[in-house]
PDB file of C-alpha atoms in Angstrom:
ATOM      1  CA  MET A  72      -0.007  -0.001  -0.002  1.00  0.00           C
ATOM      2  CA  PHE A  73       1.213   3.509  -0.825  1.00  0.00           C
ATOM      3  CA  ASN A  74       2.642   5.412   2.180  1.00  0.00           C
ATOM      4  CA  VAL A  75       2.430   2.418   4.564  1.00  0.00           C
ATOM      5  CA  SER A  76       5.174  -0.088   5.425  1.00  0.00           C
ATOM      6  CA  LEU A  77       6.513  -2.268   8.210  1.00  0.00           C
ATOM      7  CA  LEU A  78       9.902  -1.344   9.670  1.00  0.00           C
ATOM      8  CA  LYS A  79      12.033  -4.003  11.368  1.00  0.00           C
ATOM      9  CA  PHE A  80      14.260  -2.654  14.134  1.00  0.00           C
ATOM     10  CA  LYS A  81      17.443  -4.264  15.375  1.00  0.00           C
ATOM     11  CA  GLU A  82      16.861  -6.517  18.335  1.00  0.00           C
ATOM     12  CA  TYR A  83      19.544  -7.618  20.741  1.00  0.00           C
ATOM     13  CA  VAL A  84      18.556 -10.632  22.825  1.00  0.00           C
ATOM     14  CA  ASP A  85      20.468 -12.102  25.718  1.00  0.00           C
ATOM     15  CA  LYS A  86      19.863 -13.433  29.206  1.00  0.00           C
ATOM     16  CA  TYR A  87      19.028  -9.884  30.335  1.00  0.00           C
ATOM     17  CA  GLY A  88      16.115  -9.506  27.913  1.00  0.00           C
ATOM     18  CA  HIS A  89      15.459  -7.801  24.574  1.00  0.00           C
ATOM     19  CA  LEU A  90      16.782  -4.389  23.554  1.00  0.00           C
ATOM     20  CA  SER A  91      15.622  -2.622  20.380  1.00  0.00           C
ATOM     21  CA  PRO A  92      17.276   0.724  19.655  1.00  0.00           C
ATOM     22  CA  ILE A  93      15.362   3.161  17.444  1.00  0.00           C
ATOM     23  CA  GLU A  94      17.242   6.088  15.934  1.00  0.00           C
ATOM     24  CA  SER A  95      15.647   9.106  14.304  1.00  0.00           C
ATOM     25  CA  GLY A  96      16.696   9.513  10.675  1.00  0.00           C
ATOM     26  CA  TYR A  97      18.218   6.014  10.591  1.00  0.00           C
ATOM     27  CA  ASP A  98      15.600   3.490  11.707  1.00  0.00           C
ATOM     28  CA  ILE A  99      12.830   6.081  11.379  1.00  0.00           C
ATOM     29  CA  PRO A 100      12.595   7.831   7.980  1.00  0.00           C
ATOM     30  CA  PHE A 101      12.067  11.274   9.511  1.00  0.00           C
ATOM     31  CA  LYS A 102      13.233  13.475  12.376  1.00  0.00           C
ATOM     32  CA  ILE A 103      11.123  12.674  15.452  1.00  0.00           C
ATOM     33  CA  LYS A 104       9.520  15.779  16.955  1.00  0.00           C
ATOM     34  CA  ARG A 105       6.833  14.180  19.129  1.00  0.00           C
ATOM     35  CA  VAL A 106       6.483  10.932  21.048  1.00  0.00           C
ATOM     36  CA  TYR A 107       3.346   9.704  22.751  1.00  0.00           C
ATOM     37  CA  TYR A 108       1.850   6.422  23.852  1.00  0.00           C
ATOM     38  CA  ILE A 109      -1.629   4.957  24.190  1.00  0.00           C
ATOM     39  CA  THR A 110      -2.509   2.629  27.085  1.00  0.00           C
ATOM     40  CA  LYS A 111      -5.495   1.211  28.967  1.00  0.00           C
ATOM     41  CA  VAL A 112      -7.783   0.904  25.930  1.00  0.00           C
ATOM     42  CA  ASP A 113     -10.707  -1.477  26.389  1.00  0.00           C
ATOM     43  CA  LYS A 114     -10.840  -4.393  23.939  1.00  0.00           C
ATOM     44  CA  ASP A 115     -14.102  -3.217  22.347  1.00  0.00           C
ATOM     45  CA  ILE A 116     -12.852   0.341  21.676  1.00  0.00           C
ATOM     46  CA  THR A 117     -11.693   1.544  18.260  1.00  0.00           C
ATOM     47  CA  ARG A 118      -9.613   4.720  18.152  1.00  0.00           C
ATOM     48  CA  GLY A 119      -8.101   6.856  15.460  1.00  0.00           C
ATOM     49  CA  TYR A 120     -10.690   7.503  12.793  1.00  0.00           C
ATOM     50  CA  HIS A 121      -8.542  10.158  11.151  1.00  0.00           C
ATOM     51  CA  SER A 122      -5.853  10.956   8.635  1.00  0.00           C
ATOM     52  CA  HIS A 123      -3.101  13.556   8.548  1.00  0.00           C
ATOM     53  CA  ARG A 124      -2.375  15.881   5.672  1.00  0.00           C
ATOM     54  CA  LYS A 125       1.395  16.148   6.275  1.00  0.00           C
ATOM     55  CA  LEU A 126       2.367  14.123   9.349  1.00  0.00           C
ATOM     56  CA  HIS A 127       4.465  10.958   9.191  1.00  0.00           C
ATOM     57  CA  GLN A 128       4.200   8.444  12.034  1.00  0.00           C
ATOM     58  CA  VAL A 129       5.641   5.119  13.167  1.00  0.00           C
ATOM     59  CA  LEU A 130       3.505   3.010  15.499  1.00  0.00           C
ATOM     60  CA  VAL A 131       5.165   0.388  17.722  1.00  0.00           C
ATOM     61  CA  CYS A 132       3.255  -1.890  20.063  1.00  0.00           C
ATOM     62  CA  LEU A 133       5.616  -2.214  23.037  1.00  0.00           C
ATOM     63  CA  ASN A 134       3.431  -4.623  25.006  1.00  0.00           C
ATOM     64  CA  GLY A 135       0.515  -6.825  24.022  1.00  0.00           C
ATOM     65  CA  SER A 136      -0.984  -6.340  20.591  1.00  0.00           C
ATOM     66  CA  VAL A 137      -3.207  -4.008  18.616  1.00  0.00           C
ATOM     67  CA  LYS A 138      -4.606  -4.094  15.104  1.00  0.00           C
ATOM     68  CA  ILE A 139      -4.237  -1.121  12.775  1.00  0.00           C
ATOM     69  CA  ARG A 140      -6.570  -0.653   9.805  1.00  0.00           C
ATOM     70  CA  VAL A 141      -5.122   1.653   7.153  1.00  0.00           C
ATOM     71  CA  LYS A 142      -7.073   2.906   4.150  1.00  0.00           C
ATOM     72  CA  THR A 143      -6.763   4.945   1.004  1.00  0.00           C
ATOM     73  CA  PRO A 144      -9.737   5.614  -1.277  1.00  0.00           C
ATOM     74  CA  ASN A 145      -8.724   2.461  -3.205  1.00  0.00           C
ATOM     75  CA  GLU A 146      -7.130   0.083  -0.697  1.00  0.00           C
ATOM     76  CA  GLU A 147      -7.490  -1.249   2.829  1.00  0.00           C
ATOM     77  CA  GLU A 148      -5.122  -3.375   4.918  1.00  0.00           C
ATOM     78  CA  ILE A 149      -4.996  -4.527   8.527  1.00  0.00           C
ATOM     79  CA  TYR A 150      -1.730  -4.946  10.427  1.00  0.00           C
ATOM     80  CA  ASP A 151      -1.439  -6.863  13.681  1.00  0.00           C
ATOM     81  CA  LEU A 152       1.245  -5.160  15.745  1.00  0.00           C
ATOM     82  CA  ASN A 153       2.472  -7.697  18.304  1.00  0.00           C
ATOM     83  CA  ASP A 154       6.268  -7.463  18.163  1.00  0.00           C
ATOM     84  CA  SER A 155       8.075  -4.548  19.818  1.00  0.00           C
ATOM     85  CA  SER A 156      10.895  -4.780  17.266  1.00  0.00           C
ATOM     86  CA  VAL A 157       8.520  -3.957  14.389  1.00  0.00           C
ATOM     87  CA  GLY A 158       7.018  -0.548  13.630  1.00  0.00           C
ATOM     88  CA  LEU A 159       4.281   0.456  11.215  1.00  0.00           C
ATOM     89  CA  TYR A 160       5.131   3.520   9.143  1.00  0.00           C
ATOM     90  CA  ILE A 161       2.077   5.561   8.140  1.00  0.00           C
ATOM     91  CA  GLY A 162       2.651   8.550   5.862  1.00  0.00           C
ATOM     92  CA  PRO A 163       0.393  11.466   4.986  1.00  0.00           C
ATOM     93  CA  MET A 164      -3.143  10.995   3.673  1.00  0.00           C
ATOM     94  CA  ILE A 165      -3.647   7.490   5.080  1.00  0.00           C
ATOM     95  CA  TRP A 166      -6.820   6.900   7.108  1.00  0.00           C
ATOM     96  CA  ARG A 167      -6.133   4.871  10.271  1.00  0.00           C
ATOM     97  CA  GLU A 168      -8.152   3.035  12.879  1.00  0.00           C
ATOM     98  CA  MET A 169      -6.677   1.219  15.900  1.00  0.00           C
ATOM     99  CA  PHE A 170      -8.665  -1.632  17.450  1.00  0.00           C
ATOM    100  CA  ASP A 171      -8.551  -4.981  19.226  1.00  0.00           C
ATOM    101  CA  PHE A 172      -6.159  -3.807  21.933  1.00  0.00           C
ATOM    102  CA  THR A 173      -5.163  -6.656  24.237  1.00  0.00           C
ATOM    103  CA  GLU A 174      -5.109  -6.109  27.981  1.00  0.00           C
ATOM    104  CA  GLY A 175      -1.948  -4.236  28.927  1.00  0.00           C
ATOM    105  CA  ALA A 176      -1.229  -3.111  25.351  1.00  0.00           C
ATOM    106  CA  VAL A 177       1.075  -0.126  25.002  1.00  0.00           C
ATOM    107  CA  LEU A 178       1.136   1.607  21.600  1.00  0.00           C
ATOM    108  CA  LEU A 179       4.042   3.996  21.085  1.00  0.00           C
ATOM    109  CA  VAL A 180       3.743   6.648  18.375  1.00  0.00           C
ATOM    110  CA  LEU A 181       6.717   8.514  16.913  1.00  0.00           C
ATOM    111  CA  ALA A 182       5.663  11.588  14.932  1.00  0.00           C
ATOM    112  CA  SER A 183       7.434  13.852  12.459  1.00  0.00           C
ATOM    113  CA  ASP A 184       5.943  17.077  13.798  1.00  0.00           C
ATOM    114  CA  TYR A 185       4.383  18.749  16.788  1.00  0.00           C
ATOM    115  CA  TYR A 186       0.645  18.484  17.401  1.00  0.00           C
ATOM    116  CA  ASP A 187      -1.339  20.564  14.883  1.00  0.00           C
ATOM    117  CA  GLU A 188      -5.127  20.211  14.838  1.00  0.00           C
ATOM    118  CA  GLU A 189      -5.229  21.711  11.321  1.00  0.00           C
ATOM    119  CA  ASP A 190      -3.292  18.694  10.007  1.00  0.00           C
ATOM    120  CA  TYR A 191      -6.073  16.270  10.996  1.00  0.00           C
ATOM    121  CA  ILE A 192      -8.934  15.077   8.790  1.00  0.00           C
ATOM    122  CA  ARG A 193     -11.460  13.561  11.198  1.00  0.00           C
ATOM    123  CA  ASN A 194     -14.447  13.078   8.884  1.00  0.00           C
ATOM    124  CA  TYR A 195     -14.165  10.070   6.544  1.00  0.00           C
ATOM    125  CA  ASP A 196     -16.253  11.680   3.783  1.00  0.00           C
ATOM    126  CA  PHE A 197     -13.994  14.772   3.876  1.00  0.00           C
ATOM    127  CA  TYR A 198     -10.977  12.453   3.791  1.00  0.00           C
ATOM    128  CA  LEU A 199     -12.291  10.644   0.713  1.00  0.00           C
ATOM    129  CA  ALA A 200     -12.901  13.932  -1.084  1.00  0.00           C
ATOM    130  CA  GLU A 201      -9.433  15.315  -0.265  1.00  0.00           C
ATOM    131  CA  ALA A 202      -7.526  12.053  -0.738  1.00  0.00           C
ATOM    132  CA  GLY A 203      -9.377  11.358  -3.999  1.00  0.00           C
ATOM    133  CA  LYS A 204      -7.509  14.303  -5.509  1.00  0.00           C
ATOM    134  CA  ARG A 205      -4.149  12.721  -4.596  1.00  0.00           C
ATOM    135  CA  PHE A 206      -4.682   9.044  -5.405  1.00  0.00           C
TER     136      PHE A 206
END
């Protein structure tokens, strides 16, 4: 799918556990300006329901698992994030929905820019109209 891909991070495993370094501009294809995480989401809740006009993000499920539905006007895919050494890159103009959070799931989001409400498209019909001009 255009503007969506899985990223595999290095993972060092030994008797002390697993360590996965993530470096901005090397492992992540943009400079990270914002980091946030989502926790304590009930299993029957779906979040997201938006797209960004310019923002790039990488989503990493650090604990548990979560499913991510990504859409363009012409395609739809679902990714099951359940490995903390794998991130899901989502570029601009991709609709996203996050669902099926397991108990204790922690979803980390690395973003290319600071929060900007004007960058969001929160209405799916508006998204289809705007994205239809680009796809």
